[in-house]
Short mmCIF file of C-alpha atoms in Angstrom, two decimals:
data_model
loop_
_atom_site.label_atom_id
_atom_site.label_comp_id
_atom_site.label_asym_id
_atom_site.label_seq_id
_atom_site.Cartn_x
_atom_site.Cartn_y
_atom_site.Cartn_z
CA UNK A 294 99.03 63.66 35.34
CA UNK A 295 98.19 61.50 32.33
CA UNK A 296 95.24 60.88 30.06
CA UNK A 297 93.70 57.51 29.40
CA UNK A 298 90.68 56.51 27.39
CA UNK A 299 90.36 52.91 28.49
CA UNK A 300 91.46 50.50 31.19
CA UNK A 301 94.23 48.89 29.13
CA UNK A 302 95.86 52.25 28.48
CA UNK A 303 95.59 53.09 32.18
CA UNK A 304 97.14 49.77 33.17
CA UNK A 305 100.04 50.31 30.78
CA UNK A 306 100.77 53.67 32.42
CA UNK A 307 100.64 52.55 36.06
CA UNK A 308 103.45 51.32 38.24
CA UNK A 309 102.10 47.78 38.55
CA UNK A 310 101.88 47.24 34.75
CA UNK A 311 101.27 43.56 33.93
CA UNK A 312 100.15 42.32 37.32
CA UNK A 313 97.84 45.28 37.84
CA UNK A 314 94.59 43.43 37.13
CA UNK A 315 95.38 40.66 39.61
CA UNK A 316 96.63 43.06 42.27
CA UNK A 317 93.60 45.28 41.76
CA UNK A 318 91.24 42.32 42.14
CA UNK A 319 92.95 41.05 45.30
CA UNK A 320 93.11 44.48 46.92
CA UNK A 321 89.53 45.21 45.91
CA UNK A 322 88.44 41.94 47.50
CA UNK A 323 90.36 42.81 50.70
CA UNK A 324 88.77 46.22 51.06
CA UNK A 325 85.31 44.86 50.19
CA UNK A 326 85.46 42.09 52.80
CA UNK A 327 86.89 44.45 55.39
CA UNK A 328 84.22 47.06 54.80
CA UNK A 329 81.46 44.47 54.80
CA UNK A 330 82.70 43.07 58.10
CA UNK A 331 82.83 46.48 59.75
CA UNK A 332 79.43 47.58 58.47
CA UNK A 333 77.77 44.33 59.55
CA UNK A 334 79.73 44.04 62.81
CA UNK A 335 80.84 40.50 61.97
CA UNK A 336 84.50 39.54 62.52
CA UNK A 337 85.44 43.14 63.28
CA UNK A 338 89.05 42.41 64.25
CA UNK A 339 89.67 40.41 61.07
CA UNK A 340 87.99 43.15 59.03
CA UNK A 341 90.21 45.80 60.60
CA UNK A 342 93.27 43.71 59.75
CA UNK A 343 92.11 43.30 56.12
CA UNK A 344 91.62 47.04 55.72
CA UNK A 345 94.96 47.74 57.43
CA UNK A 346 96.73 45.35 55.04
CA UNK A 347 95.04 47.06 52.08
CA UNK A 348 96.06 50.53 53.26
CA UNK A 349 99.65 49.51 54.01
CA UNK A 350 100.12 47.76 50.67
CA UNK A 351 98.69 50.63 48.64
CA UNK A 352 100.52 53.28 50.64
CA UNK A 353 103.99 51.79 50.36
CA UNK A 354 103.76 50.40 46.82
CA UNK A 355 101.56 52.83 44.91
CA UNK A 356 102.10 56.09 46.80
CA UNK A 357 105.86 55.90 47.43
CA UNK A 358 106.39 59.65 47.04
CA UNK A 359 110.02 59.48 48.19
CA UNK A 360 111.05 57.86 44.89
CA UNK A 361 109.24 60.28 42.55
CA UNK A 362 111.30 62.98 40.82
CA UNK A 363 108.50 65.20 39.47
CA UNK A 364 107.48 67.69 42.21
CA UNK A 365 103.79 67.74 41.26
CA UNK A 366 103.54 63.97 41.11
CA UNK A 367 105.50 63.74 44.36
CA UNK A 368 102.98 66.05 46.06
CA UNK A 369 100.09 63.97 44.69
CA UNK A 370 101.57 60.76 46.08
CA UNK A 371 102.52 62.41 49.38
CA UNK A 372 98.96 63.62 49.94
CA UNK A 373 97.54 60.19 49.16
CA UNK A 374 100.16 58.44 51.30
CA UNK A 375 99.35 60.53 54.36
CA UNK A 376 95.62 60.25 53.67
CA UNK A 377 96.01 56.47 53.75
CA UNK A 378 97.96 56.73 57.01
CA UNK A 379 95.14 58.82 58.53
CA UNK A 380 92.60 56.26 57.34
CA UNK A 381 94.74 53.52 58.88
CA UNK A 382 94.64 55.31 62.23
CA UNK A 383 90.88 55.72 62.01
CA UNK A 384 90.54 52.08 61.03
CA UNK A 385 92.53 50.94 64.06
CA UNK A 386 90.17 52.94 66.29
CA UNK A 387 87.48 50.34 65.53
CA UNK A 388 89.43 47.95 67.75
CA UNK A 389 88.60 50.09 70.79
CA UNK A 390 84.83 49.68 70.40
CA UNK A 391 83.55 46.88 72.64
CA UNK A 392 81.99 43.93 70.85
CA UNK A 393 79.30 42.97 70.02
CA UNK A 394 78.25 46.23 68.49
CA UNK A 395 74.72 47.48 69.12
CA UNK A 396 73.54 46.85 65.55
CA UNK A 397 75.82 43.98 64.57
CA UNK A 398 74.41 40.92 62.87
CA UNK A 399 74.36 37.97 65.25
CA UNK A 400 75.62 34.69 63.82
CA UNK A 401 74.72 31.36 65.40
#
C-alpha cells in the first residue's frame, strides 16, 4: 500500500490528514472504554453502544471501499469494512446476555 517511517508521514498519507490525531485519540478512547466496560461487566449496554459507534465511524469513514478506484486498495477496504460489520454483529450479541454477568464487578 504505502511505506511510512514515522507517525507524521503516516498521518500525511491517510484520509483524515490534519484531524487524524484528534480523531484517533477520540476513537481510541471510545474503544478502550467500551472494551473495559465489557471485560469488567460494568455498564455493558453503554459499552456496547460505544464499541458500536466506534465500528460504525471507522467502517463508513475509513473503509469506504465503494469510493476507491484502485482494485487492490478497494479489496483491502472491503475486507476491513465487512470485518467491522461482523464485529459489530458480535458486539450486539452482548446485549442478549442477562445482567449482571457471573464475574462482573459489583459497584455500590
